[in-house]
Amino acid sequence: MATATERDALPRAIRHRFPLLEHQVYLNSCSQGVLSDAVREAYGNYLRDWDEQGAPWEYWMERTESARQSFAGLVGARDGEIAVTASVSAGVNAIASGLPKAGGRTKIVISDFEFPTVGQIWHAQESRGYTIAHVPQGDAPIVPLEAFDAASDEDTALVAVTQVCYRNGACIDLEGVIKLAHERGALVLVDAYQAIGTMPIDVHALGVDLLVAGALKYLLASAGLGFLYCRRELVEQLRPTATGWFADADVFAMDIQDYSPAADARRFQAGTPPIPSIYAGIAGIELMKEIGIEATRAHVSQLNEVLVAGIDELGGIVVTPRDPARRGALVAIRSTDEHALVGALAADGILTSSRDGNLRVSAHAYNTHEDIEALLGALKRHRALLAA
Ligand SMILES: Cc1ncc(COP(=O)(O)O)c(C=O)c1O
């Protein structure tokens, strides 16, 4: 049996780098990661460079390339496969606008677990001749492979799946969905925002075609920075019309005579890169690499085992799948009034969030077993706000 110190060796080694943790129990990394010394320093460096050098554009372009490399390393992407965007929405819009109507395919299949921005962007394509098919949740809190099977056919251009659902923490069987989609000749777009930084992913091993994610949650950075991965062989088949000068083959040619997108994934970018967020993003991603994504996954899985067992003991309802392999970092618990529960916990110094009738508890590498015990103690006191 591991001692308390052994169980929490990972968080104990890093907690001093996150000042907020000295006075709050923070279980809301699915919304925003805690500010670290490294990210604070990165923002300071941005202001220093601006203040001392005025307009160090060459260095800022170099920072953009560093962010591209950092993210590429995180997902196993190769040269020319990453675009640095301002959000997941910007990436999905670029993809949607450039999708080839190969073989006249006009159907987009999306899971019912998608984040609103993904559903809304694909539905916006209806006016461009696409039809959108939704894959519903089954009886269990997952979207079953059979439902993807039923929704996809020879007319399907693309299947959009969220890796971990922002509402209930369900983790999709990515391998299964990709296999099914590819059998039909369809592309797969993965929204990895709720998974990135909490579980390892290798886009090539999985055969992902397109992937989008952002920096502000488990990558510990801030809003304004997103990434897009596009499999190298696919890049030139997509010609985004949602575009801009930083997508051009030669950005500083300043040519207004034609549209000549970059030969690599930079073609999915648009305007001036979000430089302040890039400084922060590099710091956050590199810090997460240093902490270790595998170690984070193992630690958070342990915390969530304790959490789920504790909720069972309280007679509460865990909405997230019971199978640890089908869970992300987020655990959702049914509430009678989720806003009141989030408020009551905040008054106890425990920060969480809610969606869809559920309390969302999202642990990260810096959370300890004590944090989970503090939450379970508070939930016992606020038992009336848990659905039974
Ligand atoms: C799964 C998922 N996708 C997308 C988003 C939002 O993306 P963006 O605001 O960068 O467009 C979020 C953020 O909350 C999310 O959880």
Coordinates of C-alpha atoms and ligand atoms in Angstrom, one line a residue:
M1 CA 0.0 0.0 0.0
A2 CA 1.5 3.4 -1.0
T3 CA 2.0 5.9 1.7
A4 CA 0.3 9.3 1.4
T5 CA 3.6 10.9 0.4
E6 CA 4.3 8.2 -2.3
R7 CA 0.8 8.5 -3.7
D8 CA 1.2 12.3 -4.1
A9 CA 4.9 12.4 -5.2
L10 CA 4.0 14.0 -8.5
P11 CA 1.9 17.0 -7.1
R12 CA 4.2 17.4 -4.1
A13 CA 7.2 18.0 -6.5
I14 CA 5.4 20.7 -8.5
R15 CA 2.8 22.5 -6.3
H16 CA 5.1 25.2 -5.3
R17 CA 5.1 26.4 -8.9
F18 CA 1.4 27.2 -8.7
P19 CA 0.8 29.9 -6.1
L20 CA -3.1 29.7 -6.2
L21 CA -2.8 26.2 -4.7
E22 CA -1.6 27.6 -1.4
H23 CA -5.1 28.9 -0.7
Q24 CA -7.6 27.1 -2.9
V25 CA -8.5 23.5 -3.7
Y26 CA -8.5 23.8 -7.5
L27 CA -10.5 21.2 -9.4
N28 CA -11.4 23.2 -12.5
S29 CA -8.6 22.6 -15.0
C30 CA -11.2 21.6 -17.6
S31 CA -12.0 25.3 -17.7
Q32 CA -8.6 26.9 -17.1
G33 CA -5.3 25.5 -15.8
V34 CA -3.7 27.2 -12.7
L35 CA -1.2 30.0 -13.4
S36 CA 2.4 28.7 -12.9
D37 CA 5.6 30.6 -12.2
A38 CA 6.7 29.7 -15.7
V39 CA 3.7 31.1 -17.5
R40 CA 3.7 34.3 -15.3
E41 CA 7.4 34.7 -16.2
A42 CA 6.7 34.2 -19.9
Y43 CA 4.1 37.0 -19.8
G44 CA 6.7 39.2 -18.1
N45 CA 9.2 38.3 -20.8
Y46 CA 6.7 39.4 -23.5
L47 CA 6.3 42.8 -21.8
R48 CA 10.0 43.1 -21.3
D49 CA 10.8 42.3 -24.9
W50 CA 8.2 44.7 -26.2
D51 CA 9.3 47.4 -23.8
E52 CA 13.1 47.0 -24.5
Q53 CA 13.0 46.3 -28.2
G54 CA 9.9 47.9 -29.5
A55 CA 8.9 45.6 -32.3
P56 CA 11.1 42.5 -32.2
W57 CA 9.2 40.8 -35.1
E58 CA 11.9 38.4 -36.1
Y59 CA 12.1 37.1 -32.5
W60 CA 8.3 37.0 -32.4
M61 CA 8.2 34.9 -35.6
E62 CA 10.8 32.6 -34.0
R63 CA 8.6 32.3 -30.9
T64 CA 5.7 31.3 -33.2
E65 CA 7.9 28.5 -34.7
S66 CA 8.9 27.4 -31.2
A67 CA 5.2 27.1 -30.3
R68 CA 4.6 25.1 -33.4
Q69 CA 7.5 22.7 -32.5
S70 CA 6.3 22.4 -28.9
F71 CA 2.9 21.3 -29.9
A72 CA 4.2 19.0 -32.6
G73 CA 6.3 17.3 -30.0
L74 CA 3.3 16.8 -27.8
V75 CA 1.2 15.0 -30.4
G76 CA 3.9 13.3 -32.4
A77 CA 3.4 15.5 -35.5
R78 CA 6.1 15.9 -38.2
D79 CA 7.4 19.0 -39.9
G80 CA 4.8 21.0 -41.8
E81 CA 1.8 19.4 -40.0
I82 CA 1.0 22.1 -37.4
A83 CA -0.8 25.5 -37.8
V84 CA -0.7 28.0 -34.9
T85 CA -4.2 29.4 -34.6
A86 CA -6.0 31.8 -32.3
S87 CA -8.6 29.2 -31.2
V88 CA -10.1 25.8 -31.9
S89 CA -12.9 27.7 -33.7
A90 CA -10.4 29.3 -36.1
G91 CA -8.9 25.9 -36.9
V92 CA -12.2 24.2 -37.5
N93 CA -13.4 27.1 -39.7
A94 CA -10.2 26.9 -41.8
I95 CA -10.8 23.1 -42.2
A96 CA -14.5 23.5 -43.0
S97 CA -13.8 26.2 -45.6
G98 CA -11.2 24.2 -47.4
L99 CA -12.7 20.7 -47.3
P100 CA -12.4 19.1 -50.8
K101 CA -15.7 17.9 -52.2
A102 CA -13.9 14.7 -53.1
G103 CA -16.2 12.3 -55.0
G104 CA -19.1 14.7 -54.4
R105 CA -19.2 13.7 -50.7
T106 CA -21.4 16.2 -48.8
K107 CA -22.2 14.6 -45.5
I108 CA -20.5 15.6 -42.2
V109 CA -21.0 13.3 -39.2
I110 CA -20.7 14.8 -35.8
S111 CA -21.1 13.2 -32.3
D112 CA -23.6 14.6 -29.9
F113 CA -20.7 15.2 -27.5
E114 CA -19.2 18.0 -29.6
F115 CA -18.4 21.4 -28.1
P116 CA -20.9 24.0 -29.3
T117 CA -18.4 25.7 -31.6
V118 CA -17.8 22.5 -33.5
G119 CA -21.5 21.8 -34.0
Q120 CA -22.2 25.4 -35.0
I121 CA -19.4 25.7 -37.5
W122 CA -20.5 22.5 -39.3
H123 CA -24.1 23.5 -39.3
A124 CA -23.0 26.8 -40.8
Q125 CA -21.7 24.7 -43.8
E126 CA -25.3 23.7 -44.6
S127 CA -25.6 26.8 -46.7
R128 CA -22.6 25.5 -48.7
G129 CA -24.4 22.3 -49.6
Y130 CA -23.3 20.0 -46.7
T131 CA -25.7 17.9 -44.6
I132 CA -24.9 17.3 -41.0
A133 CA -25.7 14.0 -39.3
H134 CA -25.6 13.7 -35.5
V135 CA -24.4 10.6 -33.8
P136 CA -26.4 10.3 -30.5
Q137 CA -25.4 9.0 -27.1
G138 CA -26.5 5.5 -26.3
D139 CA -27.9 4.2 -23.0
A140 CA -24.5 4.4 -21.4
P141 CA -22.8 7.8 -21.2
I142 CA -20.8 7.2 -24.4
V143 CA -21.4 7.6 -28.1
P144 CA -21.2 3.9 -29.2
L145 CA -19.2 2.8 -32.2
E146 CA -22.4 1.2 -33.7
A147 CA -24.0 4.7 -33.8
F148 CA -21.0 6.0 -35.8
D149 CA -21.3 3.0 -38.0
A150 CA -25.0 3.7 -38.6
A151 CA -24.5 7.4 -39.3
S152 CA -21.5 7.1 -41.7
D153 CA -21.8 6.0 -45.3
E154 CA -20.2 6.4 -48.7
D155 CA -21.4 10.0 -48.9
T156 CA -19.5 11.0 -45.6
A157 CA -16.7 13.5 -46.2
L158 CA -15.7 13.9 -42.5
V159 CA -16.4 12.6 -39.1
A160 CA -15.9 15.1 -36.2
V161 CA -15.3 13.6 -32.8
T162 CA -14.4 15.1 -29.5
Q163 CA -11.8 13.0 -27.7
V164 CA -13.1 13.8 -24.2
C165 CA -16.6 15.3 -23.8
Y166 CA -16.7 18.6 -22.0
R167 CA -20.1 17.8 -20.5
N168 CA -19.5 14.3 -19.0
G169 CA -15.8 13.5 -19.3
A170 CA -16.5 10.4 -21.6
C171 CA -13.4 9.4 -23.6
I172 CA -14.2 8.2 -27.1
D173 CA -12.8 5.0 -28.6
L174 CA -10.7 7.1 -31.1
E175 CA -9.1 4.1 -32.7
G176 CA -12.5 2.5 -33.4
V177 CA -14.0 5.7 -34.8
I178 CA -11.0 6.3 -37.1
K179 CA -11.1 2.7 -38.4
L180 CA -14.8 3.0 -39.2
A181 CA -14.5 6.4 -40.9
H182 CA -11.5 5.3 -42.9
E183 CA -13.3 2.2 -44.1
R184 CA -15.9 4.5 -45.6
G185 CA -13.2 6.8 -47.1
A186 CA -14.1 9.7 -44.7
L187 CA -11.6 12.0 -42.9
V188 CA -11.6 12.3 -39.1
L189 CA -11.3 15.6 -37.2
V190 CA -10.5 15.2 -33.5
D191 CA -11.3 17.9 -31.0
A192 CA -8.6 17.1 -28.4
Y193 CA -9.1 20.2 -26.2
Q194 CA -10.3 18.3 -23.1
A195 CA -7.7 15.6 -23.5
I196 CA -4.5 17.4 -24.5
G197 CA -2.0 17.6 -21.6
T198 CA -3.8 14.9 -19.6
M199 CA -3.3 11.9 -21.8
P200 CA -0.6 11.0 -24.3
I201 CA -1.6 11.0 -28.0
D202 CA 0.4 10.0 -31.1
V203 CA -1.5 11.3 -34.2
H204 CA 0.5 9.1 -36.6
A205 CA 0.1 5.9 -34.5
L206 CA -3.6 6.5 -34.4
G207 CA -4.0 7.6 -38.0
V208 CA -5.7 10.9 -37.1
D209 CA -6.3 13.1 -40.2
L210 CA -7.0 16.4 -38.5
L211 CA -6.8 17.5 -34.9
V212 CA -7.5 20.8 -33.0
A213 CA -6.8 21.8 -29.5
G214 CA -6.0 24.9 -27.4
A215 CA -3.7 25.9 -24.6
L216 CA -5.7 27.3 -21.7
K217 CA -6.9 24.2 -19.9
Y218 CA -4.6 21.2 -19.2
L219 CA -1.7 22.9 -21.1
L220 CA -1.6 25.5 -18.4
A221 CA -1.5 28.6 -20.6
S222 CA -4.1 31.2 -21.4
A223 CA -6.8 32.1 -24.0
G224 CA -5.9 33.2 -27.5
L225 CA -3.8 30.2 -28.7
G226 CA -4.9 27.1 -30.6
F227 CA -3.3 24.5 -32.7
L228 CA -4.3 22.5 -35.7
Y229 CA -2.7 19.3 -36.9
C230 CA -3.2 18.1 -40.5
R231 CA -1.6 14.9 -41.8
R232 CA 1.1 15.9 -44.2
E233 CA -0.3 14.0 -47.3
L234 CA -3.7 15.7 -46.8
V235 CA -2.5 19.3 -46.4
E236 CA -2.6 20.2 -50.1
Q237 CA -6.0 18.7 -50.7
L238 CA -7.5 21.4 -48.4
R239 CA -7.7 25.0 -49.7
P240 CA -9.1 27.1 -46.9
T241 CA -11.1 30.2 -47.9
A242 CA -11.2 31.2 -44.2
T243 CA -7.6 32.5 -44.5
G244 CA -5.3 35.4 -44.2
W245 CA -1.8 36.7 -44.9
F246 CA -0.1 34.4 -42.4
A247 CA -1.4 31.4 -44.4
D248 CA 0.3 32.6 -47.6
A249 CA 3.2 30.8 -49.2
D250 CA 5.4 33.9 -48.7
V251 CA 3.9 36.0 -45.8
F252 CA 6.2 39.0 -46.3
A253 CA 5.8 39.1 -50.1
M254 CA 2.8 41.3 -49.3
D255 CA 1.2 40.2 -52.5
I256 CA -2.5 41.1 -53.1
Q257 CA -2.7 39.6 -56.6
D258 CA -3.7 36.0 -55.8
Y259 CA -4.3 33.3 -53.3
S260 CA -1.3 31.0 -52.9
P261 CA -1.5 29.2 -49.6
A262 CA 1.6 27.7 -47.9
A263 CA 2.4 24.2 -49.0
D264 CA 2.4 23.0 -45.4
A265 CA -0.2 23.3 -42.5
R266 CA 0.6 27.0 -42.1
R267 CA -2.1 27.4 -44.8
F268 CA -4.7 26.9 -42.0
Q269 CA -3.5 30.1 -40.2
A270 CA -5.0 33.5 -40.7
G271 CA -3.8 36.9 -39.3
T272 CA -1.0 38.0 -37.1
P273 CA -0.1 35.2 -34.6
P274 CA -1.3 35.8 -31.0
I275 CA 2.2 36.7 -29.7
P276 CA 1.5 37.2 -26.0
S277 CA -0.4 33.9 -25.8
I278 CA 2.4 32.2 -27.7
Y279 CA 4.9 33.2 -25.1
A280 CA 2.6 31.8 -22.4
G281 CA 1.7 28.7 -24.5
I282 CA 5.3 27.6 -25.0
A283 CA 5.9 27.9 -21.2
G284 CA 2.8 26.0 -20.4
I285 CA 3.4 23.2 -22.9
E286 CA 7.0 22.8 -21.9
L287 CA 6.1 22.7 -18.2
M288 CA 3.6 19.9 -18.9
K289 CA 6.2 18.0 -20.9
E290 CA 8.6 18.4 -17.9
I291 CA 5.8 17.2 -15.5
G292 CA 5.1 14.3 -17.8
I293 CA 1.9 13.5 -19.6
E294 CA 2.1 9.7 -18.9
A295 CA 2.7 10.4 -15.2
T296 CA -0.2 12.9 -15.2
R297 CA -2.6 10.4 -16.7
A298 CA -1.6 7.8 -14.2
H299 CA -1.9 10.2 -11.2
V300 CA -5.2 11.7 -12.3
S301 CA -6.7 8.2 -12.9
Q302 CA -5.8 7.3 -9.3
L303 CA -7.4 10.5 -8.0
N304 CA -10.5 9.8 -10.0
E305 CA -10.8 6.2 -8.7
V306 CA -10.9 7.6 -5.2
L307 CA -13.4 10.3 -6.2
V308 CA -15.8 7.8 -7.9
A309 CA -15.6 5.5 -5.0
G310 CA -16.4 8.4 -2.6
I311 CA -19.4 9.5 -4.6
D312 CA -20.7 5.9 -4.7
E313 CA -20.3 5.9 -0.9
L314 CA -22.3 9.1 -0.6
G315 CA -25.1 7.6 -2.8
G316 CA -24.4 10.1 -5.6
I317 CA -24.5 9.5 -9.4
V318 CA -21.3 9.6 -11.4
V319 CA -22.3 10.5 -15.0
T320 CA -18.8 9.7 -16.4
P321 CA -18.3 6.2 -17.7
R322 CA -17.2 3.7 -15.0
D323 CA -14.4 2.2 -17.1
P324 CA -11.3 4.2 -16.4
A325 CA -10.1 3.8 -20.0
R326 CA -13.3 5.6 -21.2
R327 CA -12.7 8.5 -18.9
G328 CA -10.6 11.7 -19.4
A329 CA -9.5 13.8 -16.5
L330 CA -13.0 15.2 -16.0
V331 CA -15.5 13.5 -13.7
A332 CA -19.1 14.7 -13.9
I333 CA -21.5 14.2 -11.0
R334 CA -25.3 14.7 -11.3
S335 CA -26.6 17.5 -9.1
T336 CA -30.0 18.7 -8.1
D337 CA -28.8 22.3 -8.6
E338 CA -25.3 22.5 -10.1
H339 CA -24.9 26.2 -9.9
A340 CA -25.8 26.2 -6.2
L341 CA -23.4 23.4 -5.7
V342 CA -20.5 25.1 -7.5
G343 CA -21.3 28.2 -5.3
A344 CA -21.4 26.3 -2.1
L345 CA -18.1 24.5 -2.9
A346 CA -16.5 27.9 -3.8
A347 CA -17.5 29.2 -0.4
D348 CA -15.6 26.3 1.1
G349 CA -12.5 27.2 -1.0
I350 CA -13.0 24.5 -3.6
L351 CA -13.2 25.6 -7.2
T352 CA -15.1 23.4 -9.6
S353 CA -17.5 24.1 -12.5
S354 CA -20.7 22.8 -14.0
R355 CA -22.5 21.9 -17.2
D356 CA -25.7 20.2 -18.2
G357 CA -27.0 19.4 -14.7
N358 CA -23.6 18.1 -13.6
L359 CA -20.9 19.2 -11.2
R360 CA -17.6 19.0 -13.1
V361 CA -14.5 18.0 -11.1
S362 CA -11.3 18.1 -13.1
A363 CA -8.1 17.1 -11.4
H364 CA -4.6 17.7 -12.9
A365 CA -1.0 16.8 -12.1
Y366 CA -0.9 19.3 -9.2
N367 CA -3.9 17.9 -7.3
T368 CA -3.4 15.7 -4.3
H369 CA -5.5 13.0 -2.6
E370 CA -6.1 15.6 0.1
D371 CA -7.9 17.8 -2.5
I372 CA -10.2 14.9 -3.3
E373 CA -10.8 14.2 0.3
A374 CA -11.6 17.9 0.9
L375 CA -14.1 17.8 -2.0
L376 CA -15.7 14.6 -0.7
G377 CA -16.0 16.1 2.8
A378 CA -17.7 19.2 1.4
L379 CA -20.0 17.1 -0.8
K380 CA -21.1 15.2 2.3
R381 CA -22.0 18.5 3.9
H382 CA -23.9 19.6 0.7
R383 CA -25.4 16.2 0.2
A384 CA -28.8 17.7 -0.6
L385 CA -27.3 19.2 -3.8
L386 CA -26.3 15.8 -5.2
A387 CA -28.8 13.9 -7.2
A388 CA -29.5 10.3 -5.9
Ligands
LIG1 C1 -13.8 20.3 -26.2 C2 -13.7 21.8 -26.5 N1 -13.6 22.3 -27.7 C3 -13.5 23.6 -28.0 C4 -13.5 24.5 -27.0 C5 -13.5 26.0 -27.3 O1 -12.6 26.3 -28.3 P1 -12.2 27.8 -28.7 O2 -12.9 28.7 -27.8 O3 -10.7 27.8 -28.7 O4 -12.7 27.9 -30.1 C6 -13.6 24.1 -25.7 C7 -13.5 25.1 -24.6 O5 -14.0 25.3 -23.7 C8 -13.7 22.7 -25.4 O6 -13.8 22.3 -24.2

